[in-house]
Amino acid sequence: MKNIYEDDRIVMTLDAGGTNFVFTAFQAGREIIKPINLPSYSDNLEACLKIIINGFNQVKKSLKGQKPEAISFAFPGPADYKNGVIGNLVNLPAFNGGVALGPMLEEIFEIPTLINNDGDLFAYGEAVAGILPFLNKKMAAAGLVRTYKNLIGITLGTGFGGGLVINNQICLGDNSAAGEVWLTRNYIEPQTVVEESVSIRAIQRVYAKHSQSNDLLTPLEIYSIATGEKEGDQQAAILAFEEMGVAIGESLANILALFDGQIVIGGGIAGASQFIIPKIIEHLSGSIYDLDNNAMPRTIATIHNIDTDSGLQDFLKNSETEVVIPFSTKKAFYSQEKRIAIAVSKLGTSTAICLGAYALALDFLDKTNMYSELIPSQID
């Protein structure tokens, strides 16, 4: 994977919210202009599309003659991201019935345009410039020879988002529908989707239930109660975050059964990780049973909270050795313990998404150039 901080190509990007659009440009992994904030006009398609065009035109003007190589940004789904077509959106109701946003921008600006889910781009940004480089540097410094290339990214906020990176490549799936973690079954309320227990509304509901309070508090207020900084039912507040941790843990257990990767957490509610992550690890470190009540580990690997000094040190302990190859004098490398790190994003969710969009555009451009160079040689 290339170092995005050493690449001079410019990519224009967009942070698409329900009420505002924020336009900017990245070069060498850094924002190079002052962000441009415009209203989204989310209930008027023509006005919304003109705002998007205007926003990118203002970005181009701000670049003062420097040429952008691509446009890349996150946009809400459902969508056919590979073809750049947006489906029916809740927060942006003007997009109804399929709007070819990507092809429109490609035609107007005459550069490749990539649109993806924010959960996917969050995971990719963390894989390129966040937790995976951090872990690999730490392991190299500790004298460990293994490196990690796979990542599960989850975001905790209004809902429960996710994204997957496999072998340093973003996983979009055949239908632009990979990483839909919110649809996994809810361990707390098995008849529902897990998002009912992993969201802002879940924190509010569980706190109100156990505190018997009619006040609709924000997650930040509930967190302040949990830490003792604000008056309220502290035990109910802690329980609200711990219950979320259990629900997340079960979803991750199912993902880890099929996908072997490190875990990074983003989103506003990740700020309560001191209550959430221990419950995730406790659940992942538990057991699951067969019909004869024989216990089996819930996950193959051990889970380590590398946001703590002890967790990081345990993760970096050397379990690597060499074993003699039978009928030979040679030796083979053997990693005796499977380990998975879990941590909160150090980049910040928005930055990780932007860097993911930037890195994905560079990767697309590289692959496109490689393909165009191969075709003439094949013809010859």
Coordinates of C-alpha atoms in Angstrom, one line a residue:
M1 CA 0.0 0.0 0.0
K2 CA 1.4 3.4 -1.0
N3 CA 2.1 6.2 1.4
I4 CA -0.6 8.7 0.7
Y5 CA 1.5 11.4 2.4
E6 CA 4.0 11.2 -0.4
D7 CA 1.6 11.6 -3.3
D8 CA 1.2 15.0 -4.9
R9 CA -2.0 14.2 -6.8
I10 CA -5.1 16.3 -5.8
V11 CA -8.5 14.9 -5.1
M12 CA -11.7 16.9 -4.5
T13 CA -14.0 15.6 -1.8
L14 CA -17.3 16.2 -0.1
D15 CA -18.8 15.6 3.4
A16 CA -22.5 15.1 2.6
G17 CA -24.7 15.8 5.6
G18 CA -28.5 16.1 5.6
T19 CA -28.5 19.9 6.0
N20 CA -25.0 21.0 4.8
F21 CA -22.4 19.9 2.3
V22 CA -18.8 20.6 3.0
F23 CA -16.4 20.6 0.0
T24 CA -12.6 20.5 0.2
A25 CA -9.5 19.1 -1.6
F26 CA -6.7 16.8 -0.4
Q27 CA -3.1 16.5 -1.6
A28 CA -0.4 14.3 0.0
G29 CA -3.0 13.2 2.6
R30 CA -3.7 16.8 3.8
E31 CA -6.5 19.3 3.3
I32 CA -5.1 22.0 1.1
I33 CA -7.9 24.6 0.9
K34 CA -10.3 26.2 3.4
P35 CA -13.5 24.0 3.4
I36 CA -16.5 25.4 1.5
N37 CA -19.8 25.0 3.4
L38 CA -23.1 25.1 1.4
P39 CA -26.7 24.2 2.2
S40 CA -27.8 20.8 0.8
Y41 CA -31.4 21.7 -0.3
S42 CA -32.1 18.1 0.5
D43 CA -35.8 18.3 -0.5
N44 CA -35.2 19.7 -4.0
L45 CA -33.2 17.5 -6.4
E46 CA -32.3 20.2 -9.0
A47 CA -31.2 22.7 -6.4
C48 CA -29.2 20.0 -4.5
L49 CA -27.4 18.8 -7.7
K50 CA -26.6 22.4 -8.6
I51 CA -25.2 23.0 -5.1
I52 CA -22.9 20.0 -5.5
I53 CA -21.7 21.2 -8.9
N54 CA -21.2 24.7 -7.6
G55 CA -19.3 23.4 -4.6
F56 CA -16.8 21.5 -6.7
N57 CA -16.4 24.4 -9.0
Q58 CA -15.5 26.6 -6.0
V59 CA -13.0 24.0 -4.9
K60 CA -11.4 24.0 -8.4
K61 CA -11.2 27.8 -8.3
S62 CA -9.6 27.6 -4.8
L63 CA -6.9 25.3 -6.3
K64 CA -5.6 28.3 -8.3
G65 CA -4.7 26.4 -11.5
Q66 CA -3.7 23.1 -9.9
K67 CA -5.5 20.3 -11.6
P68 CA -7.5 17.8 -9.6
E69 CA -7.1 14.2 -10.7
A70 CA -10.4 12.8 -9.3
I71 CA -13.5 13.4 -7.2
S72 CA -14.0 11.0 -4.3
F73 CA -16.5 11.2 -1.4
A74 CA -18.9 9.4 0.9
F75 CA -22.6 9.7 0.3
P76 CA -25.5 8.1 2.1
G77 CA -27.1 4.8 0.9
P78 CA -28.8 2.9 -0.3
A79 CA -26.9 3.3 -3.5
D80 CA -25.2 1.5 -6.4
Y81 CA -21.8 2.8 -5.5
K82 CA -19.9 1.1 -8.2
N83 CA -22.0 2.9 -10.9
G84 CA -22.3 6.1 -8.9
V85 CA -26.1 6.0 -8.7
I86 CA -27.8 7.1 -5.5
G87 CA -31.1 5.4 -4.4
N88 CA -33.9 6.4 -2.1
L89 CA -32.5 8.4 0.8
V90 CA -34.1 9.3 4.2
N91 CA -32.0 12.3 5.0
L92 CA -31.9 13.5 1.4
P93 CA -35.4 12.9 0.1
A94 CA -34.8 14.6 -3.2
F95 CA -32.8 11.5 -4.2
N96 CA -35.6 9.2 -5.1
G97 CA -35.8 6.5 -7.7
G98 CA -32.1 6.5 -8.7
V99 CA -29.9 9.6 -9.4
A100 CA -26.8 9.1 -11.5
L101 CA -24.7 11.5 -9.4
G102 CA -21.3 10.0 -10.2
P103 CA -21.7 9.9 -13.9
M104 CA -23.1 13.5 -13.8
L105 CA -19.9 14.8 -12.1
E106 CA -17.6 12.8 -14.4
E107 CA -19.3 14.3 -17.4
I108 CA -19.1 17.9 -16.0
F109 CA -15.6 17.8 -14.5
E110 CA -14.1 15.2 -16.9
I111 CA -12.3 13.4 -14.1
P112 CA -13.0 10.0 -12.4
T113 CA -15.7 10.2 -9.7
L114 CA -15.9 7.7 -6.9
I115 CA -18.8 7.6 -4.4
N116 CA -18.8 5.2 -1.5
N117 CA -20.4 4.4 1.9
D118 CA -19.0 6.4 4.8
G119 CA -18.4 3.1 6.8
D120 CA -16.4 1.6 4.0
L121 CA -14.3 4.8 3.6
F122 CA -13.8 5.0 7.4
A123 CA -12.4 1.5 7.5
Y124 CA -10.2 2.2 4.4
G125 CA -8.8 5.4 5.9
E126 CA -7.9 3.6 9.1
A127 CA -6.2 0.8 7.1
V128 CA -4.2 3.3 5.0
A129 CA -3.3 5.9 7.7
G130 CA -4.7 4.9 11.0
I131 CA -4.8 1.7 13.1
L132 CA -3.1 -0.7 10.7
P133 CA 0.0 1.4 10.1
F134 CA 0.2 2.0 13.9
L135 CA 0.0 -1.7 14.7
N136 CA 2.5 -2.7 12.0
K137 CA 5.0 -0.1 13.2
K138 CA 4.5 -1.2 16.8
M139 CA 5.0 -4.9 15.9
A140 CA 8.1 -4.1 13.8
A141 CA 9.6 -2.2 16.7
A142 CA 8.9 -5.1 19.0
G143 CA 10.7 -7.5 16.7
L144 CA 7.6 -9.3 15.4
V145 CA 7.7 -10.4 11.8
R146 CA 3.9 -10.5 11.1
T147 CA 2.0 -7.6 9.5
Y148 CA -1.7 -7.0 9.4
K149 CA -3.7 -6.2 6.2
N150 CA -7.3 -6.8 7.2
L151 CA -9.6 -4.5 9.2
I152 CA -13.1 -4.3 10.5
G153 CA -14.2 -0.7 11.0
I154 CA -17.4 0.1 12.9
T155 CA -19.0 3.5 13.6
L156 CA -21.3 4.2 16.6
G157 CA -23.6 7.2 16.2
T158 CA -27.1 7.8 14.9
G159 CA -26.9 4.2 13.7
F160 CA -24.4 1.3 13.5
G161 CA -22.1 1.5 10.5
G162 CA -19.4 -0.7 9.2
G163 CA -16.8 -1.4 6.6
L164 CA -14.2 -4.1 5.7
V165 CA -10.7 -4.0 4.3
I166 CA -9.3 -7.2 2.9
N167 CA -5.6 -7.6 2.1
N168 CA -5.3 -3.8 2.1
Q169 CA -8.2 -3.4 -0.4
I170 CA -11.6 -1.9 0.4
C171 CA -14.4 -4.6 0.2
L172 CA -17.5 -3.2 -1.5
G173 CA -19.1 -6.5 -2.4
D174 CA -20.8 -7.5 -5.6
N175 CA -23.9 -5.4 -4.8
S176 CA -22.1 -2.4 -3.1
A177 CA -23.6 -3.9 0.2
A178 CA -20.6 -5.2 2.2
G179 CA -20.1 -4.3 5.8
E180 CA -23.9 -3.9 6.6
V181 CA -23.2 -4.7 10.2
W182 CA -26.4 -2.9 11.4
L183 CA -28.5 -5.8 9.9
T184 CA -27.0 -8.5 12.1
R185 CA -29.2 -10.0 14.8
N186 CA -29.6 -8.2 18.1
Y187 CA -28.3 -10.3 20.9
I188 CA -30.3 -8.2 23.4
E189 CA -33.6 -8.3 21.5
P190 CA -33.2 -11.3 19.1
Q191 CA -36.2 -10.4 17.0
T192 CA -34.7 -7.1 16.0
V193 CA -31.7 -5.7 14.1
V194 CA -28.7 -4.9 16.2
E195 CA -29.0 -1.2 15.4
E196 CA -31.9 -1.1 17.9
S197 CA -29.3 -1.6 20.6
V198 CA -26.4 0.2 18.9
S199 CA -27.4 3.8 18.2
I200 CA -28.2 7.1 19.9
R201 CA -31.8 6.1 20.4
A202 CA -30.6 2.9 22.1
I203 CA -28.5 4.8 24.7
Q204 CA -31.5 7.1 25.4
R205 CA -34.0 4.2 25.6
V206 CA -31.9 2.0 28.0
Y207 CA -31.1 4.9 30.2
A208 CA -34.7 6.0 30.5
K209 CA -35.8 2.5 31.2
H210 CA -33.4 1.8 34.0
S211 CA -33.5 5.3 35.5
Q212 CA -37.3 5.6 35.2
S213 CA -36.7 9.1 33.8
N214 CA -38.9 10.8 31.3
D215 CA -36.1 13.3 30.3
L216 CA -34.7 12.8 26.8
L217 CA -31.0 13.2 27.4
T218 CA -28.3 13.2 24.8
P219 CA -25.7 10.5 24.8
L220 CA -23.1 13.1 25.9
E221 CA -25.3 13.9 28.9
I222 CA -25.7 10.3 29.7
Y223 CA -22.0 9.8 29.4
S224 CA -21.4 12.7 31.8
I225 CA -23.8 11.0 34.3
A226 CA -21.9 7.7 33.8
T227 CA -18.6 9.4 34.7
G228 CA -20.0 11.2 37.7
E229 CA -19.6 14.6 36.1
K230 CA -23.4 15.2 36.0
E231 CA -26.2 14.4 38.4
G232 CA -28.4 11.4 37.4
D233 CA -28.7 7.7 37.8
Q234 CA -25.0 6.7 37.3
Q235 CA -25.7 2.9 37.3
A236 CA -28.4 3.3 34.6
A237 CA -26.0 5.4 32.5
I238 CA -23.2 2.9 32.7
L239 CA -25.6 0.1 31.9
A240 CA -26.8 1.9 28.8
F241 CA -23.3 1.9 27.4
E242 CA -22.4 -1.6 28.7
E243 CA -25.5 -3.1 27.1
M244 CA -24.5 -1.5 23.8
G245 CA -21.1 -3.2 24.2
V246 CA -22.6 -6.6 24.6
A247 CA -24.7 -6.1 21.4
I248 CA -21.6 -4.9 19.5
G249 CA -19.7 -7.9 20.8
E250 CA -22.1 -10.5 19.4
S251 CA -22.2 -8.8 16.0
L252 CA -18.4 -8.7 15.9
A253 CA -18.3 -12.4 17.0
N254 CA -20.3 -13.3 13.9
I255 CA -18.1 -11.1 11.7
L256 CA -14.9 -12.6 13.1
A257 CA -16.1 -16.1 12.5
L258 CA -16.0 -15.3 8.8
F259 CA -13.5 -12.4 8.6
D260 CA -10.2 -12.4 10.4
G261 CA -9.1 -8.8 10.9
Q262 CA -8.3 -6.1 13.5
I263 CA -11.1 -3.8 14.8
V264 CA -11.3 0.0 14.9
I265 CA -14.2 2.0 16.3
G266 CA -15.4 5.4 15.3
G267 CA -18.4 7.7 15.6
G268 CA -19.4 10.0 18.4
I269 CA -20.5 7.3 20.9
A270 CA -17.0 5.8 20.7
G271 CA -16.1 8.5 23.2
A272 CA -17.7 6.3 25.8
S273 CA -15.3 3.5 24.9
Q274 CA -14.2 3.0 28.6
F275 CA -17.6 1.5 29.2
I276 CA -18.2 -0.1 25.8
I277 CA -14.9 -1.9 24.9
P278 CA -14.6 -3.9 28.1
K279 CA -18.0 -5.4 27.5
I280 CA -17.1 -6.1 23.9
I281 CA -14.0 -8.0 25.0
E282 CA -15.9 -9.8 27.8
H283 CA -18.4 -11.0 25.3
L284 CA -15.9 -12.0 22.7
S285 CA -13.9 -13.8 25.4
G286 CA -16.9 -15.9 26.4
S287 CA -18.1 -19.3 25.2
I288 CA -20.7 -20.7 22.8
Y289 CA -22.1 -24.3 23.2
D290 CA -23.1 -27.3 21.3
L291 CA -26.2 -29.4 22.0
D292 CA -24.3 -31.4 24.7
N293 CA -23.5 -28.2 26.5
N294 CA -19.8 -28.4 25.6
A295 CA -18.2 -25.0 25.7
M296 CA -16.2 -23.6 22.8
P297 CA -14.5 -20.2 22.6
R298 CA -16.7 -17.5 21.0
T299 CA -13.7 -16.3 18.9
I300 CA -10.6 -18.1 17.8
A301 CA -8.3 -15.2 18.5
T302 CA -7.7 -13.4 21.8
I303 CA -9.0 -9.8 21.9
H304 CA -6.7 -7.0 23.2
N305 CA -7.7 -3.4 24.0
I306 CA -4.6 -1.6 22.7
D307 CA -5.9 1.7 24.0
T308 CA -4.6 0.6 27.4
D309 CA -0.9 0.2 28.1
S310 CA -1.4 -3.3 29.4
G311 CA -3.6 -4.3 26.5
L312 CA -1.0 -3.1 24.0
Q313 CA 1.9 -4.8 25.8
D314 CA 0.0 -8.1 25.9
F315 CA -0.8 -7.7 22.2
L316 CA 2.9 -7.2 21.4
K317 CA 4.2 -10.1 23.5
N318 CA 6.3 -12.4 21.4
S319 CA 4.5 -15.7 20.7
E320 CA 6.4 -16.4 17.5
T321 CA 8.9 -19.2 17.3
E322 CA 10.4 -21.7 14.8
V323 CA 9.7 -25.4 14.6
V324 CA 11.7 -28.1 12.9
I325 CA 10.3 -29.3 9.6
P326 CA 9.8 -33.1 9.9
F327 CA 12.5 -35.1 8.0
S328 CA 14.5 -31.9 7.5
T329 CA 17.1 -29.7 9.1
K330 CA 15.2 -26.6 8.2
K331 CA 12.7 -24.7 10.4
A332 CA 9.3 -23.2 9.8
F333 CA 7.9 -20.0 11.3
Y334 CA 5.1 -20.6 13.9
S335 CA 2.8 -18.0 15.5
Q336 CA 1.5 -19.8 18.6
E337 CA -1.3 -17.3 19.5
K338 CA -3.9 -15.6 17.3
R339 CA -4.5 -12.0 18.4
I340 CA -6.9 -9.3 17.4
A341 CA -6.5 -5.7 18.5
I342 CA -9.5 -3.4 19.2
A343 CA -9.1 0.4 19.5
V344 CA -10.9 3.7 19.0
S345 CA -9.9 5.7 16.0
K346 CA -6.9 8.0 16.6
L347 CA -7.5 9.8 13.3
G348 CA -11.1 10.8 14.1
T349 CA -14.0 9.5 12.1
S350 CA -14.3 12.4 9.7
T351 CA -10.6 12.5 9.0
A352 CA -10.5 8.8 8.4
I353 CA -13.4 9.0 6.0
C354 CA -11.7 11.8 4.0
L355 CA -8.4 10.0 3.9
G356 CA -10.2 6.8 2.8
A357 CA -11.8 8.7 0.0
Y358 CA -8.5 10.3 -1.0
A359 CA -6.6 7.0 -0.8
L360 CA -9.3 5.1 -2.8
A361 CA -9.1 7.7 -5.6
L362 CA -5.3 7.3 -5.8
D363 CA -5.7 3.5 -5.9
F364 CA -8.3 3.8 -8.6
L365 CA -6.0 6.1 -10.7
D366 CA -3.0 3.8 -10.2
K367 CA -5.0 0.7 -11.4
T368 CA -6.5 2.6 -14.3
N369 CA -3.1 3.7 -15.5
M370 CA -1.7 0.2 -15.0
Y371 CA -4.5 -1.2 -17.1
S372 CA -4.1 1.4 -19.9
E373 CA -0.4 0.6 -20.0
L374 CA -1.0 -3.2 -20.3
I375 CA -3.4 -3.0 -23.2
P376 CA -0.9 -1.8 -25.9
S377 CA 1.6 -4.4 -24.8
Q378 CA -1.0 -7.1 -25.1
I379 CA -2.0 -6.0 -28.6
D380 CA 1.7 -6.1 -29.6

